[in-house]
JSON list of C-alpha atoms in Angstrom, two decimals:
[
{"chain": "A", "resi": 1129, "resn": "UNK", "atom": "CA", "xyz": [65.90, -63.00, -203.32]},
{"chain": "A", "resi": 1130, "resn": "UNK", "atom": "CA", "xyz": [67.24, -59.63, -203.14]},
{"chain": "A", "resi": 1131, "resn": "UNK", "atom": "CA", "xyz": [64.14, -57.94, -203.57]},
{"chain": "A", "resi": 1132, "resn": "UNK", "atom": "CA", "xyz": [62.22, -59.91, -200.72]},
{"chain": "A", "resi": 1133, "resn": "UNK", "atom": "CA", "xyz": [65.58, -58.93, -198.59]},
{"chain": "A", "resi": 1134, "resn": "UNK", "atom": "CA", "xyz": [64.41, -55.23, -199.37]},
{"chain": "A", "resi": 1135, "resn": "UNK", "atom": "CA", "xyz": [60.77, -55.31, -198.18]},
{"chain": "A", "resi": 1136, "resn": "UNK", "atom": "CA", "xyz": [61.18, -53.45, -195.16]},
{"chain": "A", "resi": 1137, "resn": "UNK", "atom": "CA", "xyz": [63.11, -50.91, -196.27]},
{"chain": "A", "resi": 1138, "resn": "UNK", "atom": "CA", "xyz": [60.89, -48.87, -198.35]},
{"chain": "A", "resi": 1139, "resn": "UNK", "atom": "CA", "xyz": [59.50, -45.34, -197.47]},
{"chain": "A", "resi": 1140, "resn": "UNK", "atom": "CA", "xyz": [57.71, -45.33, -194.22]},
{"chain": "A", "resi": 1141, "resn": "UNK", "atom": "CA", "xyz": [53.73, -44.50, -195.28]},
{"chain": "A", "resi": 1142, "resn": "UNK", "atom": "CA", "xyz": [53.16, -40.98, -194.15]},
{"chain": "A", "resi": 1143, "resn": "UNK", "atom": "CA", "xyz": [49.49, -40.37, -192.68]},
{"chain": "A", "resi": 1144, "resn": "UNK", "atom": "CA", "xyz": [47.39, -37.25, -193.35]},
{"chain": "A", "resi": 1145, "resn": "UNK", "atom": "CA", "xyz": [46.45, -34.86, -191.09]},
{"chain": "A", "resi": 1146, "resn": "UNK", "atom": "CA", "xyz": [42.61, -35.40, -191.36]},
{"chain": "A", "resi": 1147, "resn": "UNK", "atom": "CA", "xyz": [40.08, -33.70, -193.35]},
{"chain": "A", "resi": 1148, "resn": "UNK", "atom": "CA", "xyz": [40.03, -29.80, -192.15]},
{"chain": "A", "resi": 1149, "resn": "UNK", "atom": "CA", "xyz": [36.55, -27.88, -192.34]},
{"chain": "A", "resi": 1150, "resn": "UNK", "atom": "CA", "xyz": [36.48, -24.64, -192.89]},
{"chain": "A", "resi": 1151, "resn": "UNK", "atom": "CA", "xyz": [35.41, -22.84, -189.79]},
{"chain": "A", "resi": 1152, "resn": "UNK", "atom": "CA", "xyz": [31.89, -20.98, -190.83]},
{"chain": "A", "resi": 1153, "resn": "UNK", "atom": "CA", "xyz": [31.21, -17.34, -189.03]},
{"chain": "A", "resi": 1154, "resn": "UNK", "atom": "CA", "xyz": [27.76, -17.04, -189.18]},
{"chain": "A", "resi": 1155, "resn": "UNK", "atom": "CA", "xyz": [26.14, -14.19, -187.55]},
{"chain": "A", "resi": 1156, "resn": "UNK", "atom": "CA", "xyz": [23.83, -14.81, -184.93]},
{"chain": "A", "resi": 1157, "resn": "UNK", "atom": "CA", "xyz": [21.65, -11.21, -184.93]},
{"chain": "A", "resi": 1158, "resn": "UNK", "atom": "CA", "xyz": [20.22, -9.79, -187.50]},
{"chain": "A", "resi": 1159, "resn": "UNK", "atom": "CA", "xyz": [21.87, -6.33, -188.80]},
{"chain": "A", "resi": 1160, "resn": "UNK", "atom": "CA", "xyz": [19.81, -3.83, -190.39]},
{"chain": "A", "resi": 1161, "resn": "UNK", "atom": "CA", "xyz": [21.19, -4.80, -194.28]},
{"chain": "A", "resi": 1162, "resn": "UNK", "atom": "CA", "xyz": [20.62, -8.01, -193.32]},
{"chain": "A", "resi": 1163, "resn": "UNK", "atom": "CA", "xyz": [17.24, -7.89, -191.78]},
{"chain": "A", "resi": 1164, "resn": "UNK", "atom": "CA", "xyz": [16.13, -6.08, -194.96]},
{"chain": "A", "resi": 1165, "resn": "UNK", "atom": "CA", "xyz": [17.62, -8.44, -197.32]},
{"chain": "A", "resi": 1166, "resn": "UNK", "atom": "CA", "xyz": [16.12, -11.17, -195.89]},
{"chain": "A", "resi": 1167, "resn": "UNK", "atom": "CA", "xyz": [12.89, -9.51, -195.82]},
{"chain": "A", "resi": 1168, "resn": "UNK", "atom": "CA", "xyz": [13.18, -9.03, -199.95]},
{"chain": "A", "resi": 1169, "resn": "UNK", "atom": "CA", "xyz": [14.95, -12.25, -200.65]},
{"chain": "A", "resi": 1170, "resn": "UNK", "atom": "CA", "xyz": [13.17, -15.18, -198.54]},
{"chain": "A", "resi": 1171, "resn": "UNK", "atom": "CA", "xyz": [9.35, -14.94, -199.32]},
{"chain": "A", "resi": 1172, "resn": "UNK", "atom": "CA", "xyz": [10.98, -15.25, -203.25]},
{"chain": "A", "resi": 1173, "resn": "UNK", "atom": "CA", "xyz": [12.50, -18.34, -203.21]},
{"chain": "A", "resi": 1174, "resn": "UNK", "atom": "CA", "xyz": [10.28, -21.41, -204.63]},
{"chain": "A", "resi": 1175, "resn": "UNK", "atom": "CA", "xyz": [11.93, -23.88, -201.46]},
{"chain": "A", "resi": 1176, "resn": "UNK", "atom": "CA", "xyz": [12.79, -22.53, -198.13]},
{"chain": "A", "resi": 1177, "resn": "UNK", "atom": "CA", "xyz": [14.57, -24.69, -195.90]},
{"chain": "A", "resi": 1178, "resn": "UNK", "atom": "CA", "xyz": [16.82, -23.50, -192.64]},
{"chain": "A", "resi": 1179, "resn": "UNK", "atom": "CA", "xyz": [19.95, -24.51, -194.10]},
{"chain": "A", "resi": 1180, "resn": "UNK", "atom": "CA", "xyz": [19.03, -22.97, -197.77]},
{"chain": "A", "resi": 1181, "resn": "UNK", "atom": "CA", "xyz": [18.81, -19.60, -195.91]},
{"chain": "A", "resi": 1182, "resn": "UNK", "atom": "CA", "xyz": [21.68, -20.03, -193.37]},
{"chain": "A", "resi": 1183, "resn": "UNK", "atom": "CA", "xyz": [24.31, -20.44, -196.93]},
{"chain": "A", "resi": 1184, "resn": "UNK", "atom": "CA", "xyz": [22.29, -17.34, -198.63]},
{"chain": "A", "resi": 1185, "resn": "UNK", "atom": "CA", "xyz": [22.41, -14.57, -195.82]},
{"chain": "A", "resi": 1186, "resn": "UNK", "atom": "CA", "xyz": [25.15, -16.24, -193.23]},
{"chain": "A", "resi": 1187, "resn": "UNK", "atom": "CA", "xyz": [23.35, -16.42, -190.47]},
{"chain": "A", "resi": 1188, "resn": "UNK", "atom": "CA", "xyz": [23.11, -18.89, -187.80]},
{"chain": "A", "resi": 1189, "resn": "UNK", "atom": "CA", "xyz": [20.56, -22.16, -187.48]},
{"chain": "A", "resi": 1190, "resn": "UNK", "atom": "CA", "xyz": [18.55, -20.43, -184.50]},
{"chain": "A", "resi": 1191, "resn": "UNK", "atom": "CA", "xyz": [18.42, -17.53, -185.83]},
{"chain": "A", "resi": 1192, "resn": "UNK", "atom": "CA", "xyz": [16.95, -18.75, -189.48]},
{"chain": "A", "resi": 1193, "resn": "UNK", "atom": "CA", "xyz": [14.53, -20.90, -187.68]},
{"chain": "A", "resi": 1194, "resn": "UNK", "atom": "CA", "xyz": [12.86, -18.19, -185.72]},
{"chain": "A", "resi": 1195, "resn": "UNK", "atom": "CA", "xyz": [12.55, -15.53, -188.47]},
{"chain": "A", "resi": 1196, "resn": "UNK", "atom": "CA", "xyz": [10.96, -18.15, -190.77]},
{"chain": "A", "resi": 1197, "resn": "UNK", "atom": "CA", "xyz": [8.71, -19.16, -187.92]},
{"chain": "A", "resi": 1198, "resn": "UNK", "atom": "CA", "xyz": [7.86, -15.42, -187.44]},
{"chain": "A", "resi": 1199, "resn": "UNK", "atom": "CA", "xyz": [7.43, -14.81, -191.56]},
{"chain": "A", "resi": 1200, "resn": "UNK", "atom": "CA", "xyz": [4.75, -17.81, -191.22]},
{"chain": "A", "resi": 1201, "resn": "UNK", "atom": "CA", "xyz": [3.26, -16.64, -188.44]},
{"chain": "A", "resi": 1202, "resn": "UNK", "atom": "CA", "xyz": [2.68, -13.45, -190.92]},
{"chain": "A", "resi": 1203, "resn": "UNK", "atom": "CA", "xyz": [1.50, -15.62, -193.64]},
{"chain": "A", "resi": 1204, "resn": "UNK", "atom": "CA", "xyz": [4.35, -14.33, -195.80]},
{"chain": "A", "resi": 1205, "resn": "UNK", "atom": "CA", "xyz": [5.45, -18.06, -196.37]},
{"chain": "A", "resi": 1206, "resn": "UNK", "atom": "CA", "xyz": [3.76, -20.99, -196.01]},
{"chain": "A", "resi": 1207, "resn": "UNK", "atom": "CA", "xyz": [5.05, -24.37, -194.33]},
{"chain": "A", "resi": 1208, "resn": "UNK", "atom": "CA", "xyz": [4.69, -27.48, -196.39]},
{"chain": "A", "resi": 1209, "resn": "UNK", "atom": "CA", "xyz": [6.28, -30.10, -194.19]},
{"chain": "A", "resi": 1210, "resn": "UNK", "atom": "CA", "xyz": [7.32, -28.82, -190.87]},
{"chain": "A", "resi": 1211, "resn": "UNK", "atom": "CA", "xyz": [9.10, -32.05, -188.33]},
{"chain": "A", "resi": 1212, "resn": "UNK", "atom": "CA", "xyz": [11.45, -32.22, -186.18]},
{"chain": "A", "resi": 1213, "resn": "UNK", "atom": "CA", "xyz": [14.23, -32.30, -188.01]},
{"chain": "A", "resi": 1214, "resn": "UNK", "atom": "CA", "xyz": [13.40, -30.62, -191.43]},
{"chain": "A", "resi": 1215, "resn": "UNK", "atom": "CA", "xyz": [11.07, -27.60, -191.91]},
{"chain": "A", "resi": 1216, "resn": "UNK", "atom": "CA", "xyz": [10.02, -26.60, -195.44]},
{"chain": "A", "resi": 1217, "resn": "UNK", "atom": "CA", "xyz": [8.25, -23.75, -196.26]},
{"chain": "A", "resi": 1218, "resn": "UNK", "atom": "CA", "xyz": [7.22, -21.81, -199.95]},
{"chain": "A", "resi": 1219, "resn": "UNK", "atom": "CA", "xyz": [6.40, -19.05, -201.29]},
{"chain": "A", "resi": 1220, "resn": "UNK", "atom": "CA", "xyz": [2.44, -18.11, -200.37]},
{"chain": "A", "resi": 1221, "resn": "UNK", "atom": "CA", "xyz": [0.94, -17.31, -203.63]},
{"chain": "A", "resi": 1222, "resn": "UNK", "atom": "CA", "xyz": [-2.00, -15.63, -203.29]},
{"chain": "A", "resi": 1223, "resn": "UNK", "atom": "CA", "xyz": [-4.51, -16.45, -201.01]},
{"chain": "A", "resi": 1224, "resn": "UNK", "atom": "CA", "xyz": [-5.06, -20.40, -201.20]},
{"chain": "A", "resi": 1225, "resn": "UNK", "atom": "CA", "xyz": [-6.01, -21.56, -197.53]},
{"chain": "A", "resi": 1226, "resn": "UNK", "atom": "CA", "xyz": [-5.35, -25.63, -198.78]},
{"chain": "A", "resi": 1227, "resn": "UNK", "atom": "CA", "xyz": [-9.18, -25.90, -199.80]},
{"chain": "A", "resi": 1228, "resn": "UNK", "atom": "CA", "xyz": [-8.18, -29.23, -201.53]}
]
């Protein structure tokens, strides 16, 4: 009896503040270093994605989208699946112009 007397009187829950994200500073211009490393680093990778290249270099979503546009343009990389919400490019080896 005495411990259904006590059911109110426990601790009072205490809620959390929410889940915090970390604010991201990505740039949203291209600096010289930066330019230059993307330039060396991009037509490398096997799978090149927006977001893959936004967490490399720190750079913002526009900004990723229209350099890789611009390196395809070039025929530096080559676009595999490109809709509206995912683009994926890789690496142009050689010169295969999808003769299959």
């Amino acid at each position: 009896m005495a411990a259904a007397m006590a059911g109110g009187k426990g601790k009072k829950k205490k809620w959390s503040k929410g889940k915090s994200r970390d604010k991201v500073d990505n740039k949203v211009l291209f600096s010289k270093e930066q330019l230059n490393r993307f330039n060396d680093e991009v037509p490398k990778m096997k799978l090149i994605t927006v977001s893959a290249v936004v967490e490399k270099l720190k750079i913002s979503g526009g900004l990723a989208r229209r350099a890789l546009n611009e390196m395809a343009e070039e025929g530096t990389i080559r676009a595999v699946c490109v809709s509206r919400a995912q683009r994926i490019y890789t690496r142009n080896i050689g010169d295969d112009d999808d003769d299959e």
